[in-house]
Tab-separated table of C-alpha atoms in Angstrom:
chain	number	residue	atom	x	y	z
A	22	ASN	CA	-116.861	61.541	-36.073
A	23	ALA	CA	-114.590	59.971	-38.664
A	24	GLY	CA	-115.932	56.479	-38.169
A	25	VAL	CA	-113.896	53.350	-37.693
A	26	MET	CA	-110.414	53.787	-39.115
A	27	GLN	CA	-108.174	51.017	-40.296
A	28	ASN	CA	-104.620	51.229	-41.491
A	29	PRO	CA	-102.966	50.428	-43.610
A	30	ARG	CA	-105.590	49.921	-46.289
A	31	HIS	CA	-103.280	47.674	-48.237
A	32	LEU	CA	-100.402	45.666	-46.851
A	33	VAL	CA	-97.994	43.459	-48.737
A	34	ARG	CA	-95.797	41.044	-46.837
A	35	ARG	CA	-93.433	38.270	-47.867
A	36	ARG	CA	-93.914	34.830	-46.416
A	37	GLY	CA	-92.456	34.646	-42.938
A	38	GLN	CA	-92.794	38.351	-42.163
A	39	GLU	CA	-95.081	39.873	-39.583
A	40	ALA	CA	-98.244	41.820	-40.379
A	41	ARG	CA	-99.685	44.390	-37.998
A	42	LEU	CA	-103.147	45.717	-38.711
A	43	ARG	CA	-104.539	48.645	-36.802
A	44	CYS	CA	-108.069	49.620	-35.971
A	45	SER	CA	-109.190	52.834	-34.314
A	46	PRO	CA	-112.794	52.492	-33.163
A	47	MET	CA	-115.332	55.250	-33.394
A	48	LYS	CA	-115.083	57.863	-30.687
A	49	GLY	CA	-116.776	56.649	-27.546
A	50	HIS	CA	-116.753	52.994	-28.612
A	51	SER	CA	-115.106	50.535	-26.290
A	52	HIS	CA	-115.811	47.274	-28.120
A	53	VAL	CA	-113.874	46.048	-31.137
A	54	TYR	CA	-114.444	43.072	-33.410
A	55	TRP	CA	-112.142	41.654	-36.064
A	56	TYR	CA	-113.330	39.709	-39.093
A	57	ARG	CA	-111.530	38.058	-41.986
A	58	GLN	CA	-112.897	37.763	-45.475
A	59	LEU	CA	-111.356	35.283	-47.857
A	60	PRO	CA	-112.079	35.605	-51.585
A	61	GLU	CA	-115.614	34.541	-52.507
A	62	GLU	CA	-116.530	34.062	-48.848
A	63	GLY	CA	-118.394	36.002	-46.208
A	64	LEU	CA	-116.868	37.715	-43.223
A	65	LYS	CA	-115.665	35.305	-40.562
A	66	PHE	CA	-115.584	36.369	-36.930
A	67	MET	CA	-112.138	36.247	-35.404
A	68	VAL	CA	-112.089	38.025	-32.067
A	69	TYR	CA	-114.048	40.388	-29.849
A	70	LEU	CA	-112.218	42.721	-27.510
A	71	GLN	CA	-113.009	45.354	-24.961
A	72	LYS	CA	-110.433	47.732	-23.620
A	73	GLU	CA	-107.545	45.635	-22.278
A	74	ASN	CA	-109.584	42.426	-22.446
A	75	ILE	CA	-110.131	39.673	-24.973
A	76	ILE	CA	-113.745	38.603	-24.570
A	77	ASP	CA	-114.108	35.984	-27.296
A	78	GLU	CA	-111.307	34.739	-29.538
A	79	SER	CA	-113.004	31.574	-30.686
A	80	GLY	CA	-112.594	32.506	-34.344
A	81	MET	CA	-108.901	33.226	-34.136
A	82	PRO	CA	-106.391	30.638	-35.380
A	83	LYS	CA	-104.510	29.232	-32.398
A	84	GLU	CA	-101.077	29.948	-33.786
A	85	ARG	CA	-99.449	33.057	-35.240
A	86	PHE	CA	-102.489	35.298	-34.680
A	87	SER	CA	-102.966	37.631	-31.744
A	88	ALA	CA	-105.040	40.686	-30.982
A	89	GLU	CA	-104.981	43.406	-28.405
A	90	PHE	CA	-106.922	46.518	-27.541
A	91	PRO	CA	-104.842	48.560	-25.110
A	92	LYS	CA	-106.135	51.203	-22.790
A	93	GLU	CA	-104.674	53.825	-25.069
A	94	GLY	CA	-104.328	53.570	-28.798
A	95	PRO	CA	-105.790	51.412	-31.532
A	96	SER	CA	-106.608	47.748	-31.527
A	97	ILE	CA	-103.907	45.678	-33.195
A	98	LEU	CA	-104.308	42.411	-35.054
A	99	ARG	CA	-100.925	40.784	-35.381
A	100	ILE	CA	-100.064	37.933	-37.682
A	101	GLN	CA	-96.641	36.410	-37.256
A	102	GLN	CA	-94.783	34.458	-39.929
A	103	VAL	CA	-97.427	35.099	-42.545
A	104	VAL	CA	-98.242	32.461	-45.140
A	105	ARG	CA	-100.003	32.813	-48.484
A	106	GLY	CA	-103.244	31.557	-46.959
A	107	ASP	CA	-103.353	34.630	-44.734
A	108	SER	CA	-104.017	36.797	-47.780
A	109	ALA	CA	-107.462	38.248	-47.191
A	110	ALA	CA	-109.369	41.369	-46.296
A	111	TYR	CA	-109.445	42.040	-42.569
A	112	PHE	CA	-112.289	44.119	-41.252
A	113	CYS	CA	-112.648	45.776	-37.924
A	114	ALA	CA	-115.920	46.880	-36.369
A	115	SER	CA	-116.667	48.776	-33.191
A	116	SER	CA	-119.678	49.240	-30.975
A	117	PRO	CA	-120.438	51.534	-28.073
A	118	GLY	CA	-121.226	49.017	-25.360
A	119	GLY	CA	-124.464	48.555	-23.454
A	120	ALA	CA	-127.359	46.173	-23.893
A	121	ALA	CA	-127.947	46.964	-27.550
A	122	SER	CA	-124.282	47.128	-28.365
A	123	PRO	CA	-123.665	43.922	-30.284
A	124	TYR	CA	-126.233	44.920	-32.849
A	125	GLU	CA	-124.667	48.283	-33.535
A	126	GLN	CA	-121.438	47.301	-35.152
A	127	TYR	CA	-119.866	49.970	-37.298
A	128	PHE	CA	-117.366	48.716	-39.809
A	129	GLY	CA	-114.074	50.092	-41.002
A	130	PRO	CA	-112.967	50.066	-44.644
A	131	GLY	CA	-110.816	46.996	-44.173
A	132	THR	CA	-107.154	46.152	-44.692
A	133	ARG	CA	-106.281	44.008	-47.658
A	134	LEU	CA	-103.319	41.810	-46.826
A	135	THR	CA	-101.385	40.205	-49.644
A	136	VAL	CA	-98.704	37.681	-48.861
A	137	THR	CA	-96.208	37.096	-51.645
B	11	ALA	CA	-123.130	24.094	-36.363
B	12	GLN	CA	-124.200	27.644	-36.954
B	13	ARG	CA	-124.317	28.635	-40.578
B	14	VAL	CA	-125.754	31.297	-42.851
B	15	THR	CA	-126.394	30.405	-46.475
B	16	GLN	CA	-127.006	32.823	-49.288
B	17	PRO	CA	-127.550	30.601	-52.310
B	18	GLU	CA	-127.187	33.294	-54.976
B	19	LYS	CA	-123.839	34.938	-55.594
B	20	LEU	CA	-125.347	37.302	-58.139
B	21	LEU	CA	-128.869	38.514	-58.679
B	22	SER	CA	-129.706	40.714	-61.634
B	23	VAL	CA	-133.105	42.399	-61.983
B	24	PHE	CA	-134.583	45.250	-63.973
B	25	LYS	CA	-135.440	48.551	-62.374
B	26	GLY	CA	-138.963	48.454	-61.014
B	27	ALA	CA	-139.021	44.685	-60.707
B	28	PRO	CA	-139.464	42.945	-57.352
B	29	VAL	CA	-136.355	41.583	-55.740
B	30	GLU	CA	-135.828	38.867	-53.172
B	31	LEU	CA	-132.438	37.978	-51.755
B	32	LYS	CA	-132.504	34.604	-50.075
B	33	CYS	CA	-130.994	33.753	-46.726
B	34	ASN	CA	-131.235	30.539	-44.755
B	35	TYR	CA	-129.672	29.916	-41.390
B	36	SER	CA	-128.832	27.021	-39.157
B	37	TYR	CA	-128.876	27.661	-35.418
B	38	SER	CA	-130.389	25.729	-32.547
B	39	GLY	CA	-130.809	28.768	-30.327
B	40	SER	CA	-132.961	31.839	-30.669
B	41	PRO	CA	-131.640	33.674	-33.731
B	42	GLU	CA	-130.974	37.350	-34.113
B	43	LEU	CA	-130.763	38.082	-37.816
B	44	PHE	CA	-129.561	41.053	-39.786
B	45	TRP	CA	-128.986	42.271	-43.296
B	46	TYR	CA	-125.880	44.313	-44.045
B	47	VAL	CA	-125.209	46.175	-47.277
B	48	GLN	CA	-122.037	47.375	-48.923
B	49	TYR	CA	-122.394	49.910	-51.711
B	50	SER	CA	-119.576	50.433	-54.163
B	51	ARG	CA	-116.534	51.990	-52.471
B	52	GLN	CA	-118.348	52.260	-49.153
B	53	ARG	CA	-118.118	50.394	-45.910
B	54	LEU	CA	-120.288	47.582	-44.776
B	55	GLN	CA	-123.299	48.977	-42.956
B	56	LEU	CA	-126.301	47.596	-41.180
B	57	LEU	CA	-129.432	47.664	-43.324
B	58	LEU	CA	-131.995	46.147	-41.013
B	59	ARG	CA	-132.469	43.739	-38.133
B	60	HIS	CA	-135.326	41.338	-37.656
B	61	ILE	CA	-136.133	42.411	-34.106
B	62	SER	CA	-136.949	45.909	-35.328
B	63	ARG	CA	-139.427	44.723	-37.939
B	64	GLU	CA	-138.718	47.897	-39.835
B	65	SER	CA	-138.551	48.818	-43.480
B	66	ILE	CA	-135.368	50.531	-44.600
B	67	LYS	CA	-135.042	51.995	-48.091
B	68	GLY	CA	-138.116	49.977	-49.033
B	69	PHE	CA	-136.551	46.690	-47.952
B	70	THR	CA	-138.197	44.320	-45.525
B	71	ALA	CA	-137.230	40.925	-44.171
B	72	ASP	CA	-139.346	38.469	-42.241
B	73	LEU	CA	-137.944	35.804	-40.019
B	74	ASN	CA	-139.517	32.432	-40.772
B	75	LYS	CA	-138.442	30.062	-38.042
B	76	GLY	CA	-140.217	27.100	-39.630
B	77	GLU	CA	-138.209	27.466	-42.827
B	78	THR	CA	-135.190	28.948	-41.027
B	79	SER	CA	-135.152	31.770	-43.525
B	80	PHE	CA	-134.730	35.532	-43.474
B	81	HIS	CA	-135.203	36.626	-47.050
B	82	LEU	CA	-134.773	40.284	-47.974
B	83	LYS	CA	-137.457	41.742	-50.220
B	84	LYS	CA	-138.252	44.927	-52.043
B	85	PRO	CA	-141.289	45.332	-54.304
B	86	PHE	CA	-139.697	47.743	-56.787
B	87	ALA	CA	-135.937	47.683	-57.216
B	88	GLN	CA	-134.028	50.901	-57.906
B	89	GLU	CA	-130.662	51.307	-59.597
B	90	GLU	CA	-129.196	52.671	-56.387
B	91	ASP	CA	-129.990	49.363	-54.690
B	92	SER	CA	-127.136	47.764	-56.616
B	93	ALA	CA	-124.725	46.577	-53.929
B	94	MET	CA	-123.410	43.584	-52.048
B	95	TYR	CA	-125.838	42.240	-49.461
B	96	TYR	CA	-124.868	40.059	-46.518
B	97	CYS	CA	-127.183	38.149	-44.255
B	98	ALA	CA	-125.849	37.735	-40.714
B	99	LEU	CA	-126.731	35.744	-37.621
B	100	SER	CA	-125.805	36.829	-34.114
B	101	LEU	CA	-125.446	34.073	-31.594
B	102	ALA	CA	-126.700	34.206	-28.040
B	103	GLY	CA	-125.223	37.214	-26.316
B	104	GLY	CA	-124.817	38.920	-29.630
B	105	PHE	CA	-121.057	39.224	-29.667
B	106	LYS	CA	-120.336	36.636	-32.301
B	107	THR	CA	-121.844	37.302	-35.687
B	108	ILE	CA	-121.807	34.830	-38.563
B	109	PHE	CA	-122.052	36.208	-42.065
B	110	GLY	CA	-123.246	34.612	-45.266
B	111	ALA	CA	-121.067	34.741	-48.361
B	112	GLY	CA	-123.083	37.613	-49.771
B	113	THR	CA	-125.247	38.256	-52.824
B	114	ARG	CA	-124.378	40.904	-55.356
B	115	LEU	CA	-127.520	42.656	-56.525
B	116	PHE	CA	-127.372	44.370	-59.884
B	117	VAL	CA	-130.339	46.495	-60.873
B	118	LYS	CA	-130.440	47.207	-64.572
B	119	ALA	CA	-131.960	50.355	-66.056
């Protein structure tokens, strides 16, 4: 089991472009979480998804950000019209589901987004 | 508002010395607290959770509801303990986790 995969590991975008970050959960995991880490800060929860459903997006900015976790394929975090303030490390975590699931989050290596 | 505070950005101790990484939380509900660790060039991983009351790699953490604290302790630090440590709070239902800013532990030989 390769663990949670994220790609790309590094992404550079100019202001106004779109950024697409991908997360492939661990095999057998159906729950995905996205976090953002700004410099000198902790990880901030953005969104929690199950297959084809957004369960909690209370940490997601209302504009320009969206997330999906389709039936097939990776989870995608999409940032439209990026601005410099979007520069951060974005981490994805997955969990298997079930009663103990939220406490078994396995993290990916992160994608570092730089907006120039 | 829910919040996790780790007052020390950097903690430097000598090998063999006791170490305590501080964590305070703010939450009106029943807290579920965790410590995560990130070693150099590795992913963030769960170290321990308060409900398990376990000791992992010699580390323990006790939830003190009166002081709203969940400090991480180890009696004798090892060089391999050098890493970034994050305290985290899971809200009711467990799906939303709030992380502290992290403390970098450096264990000197």
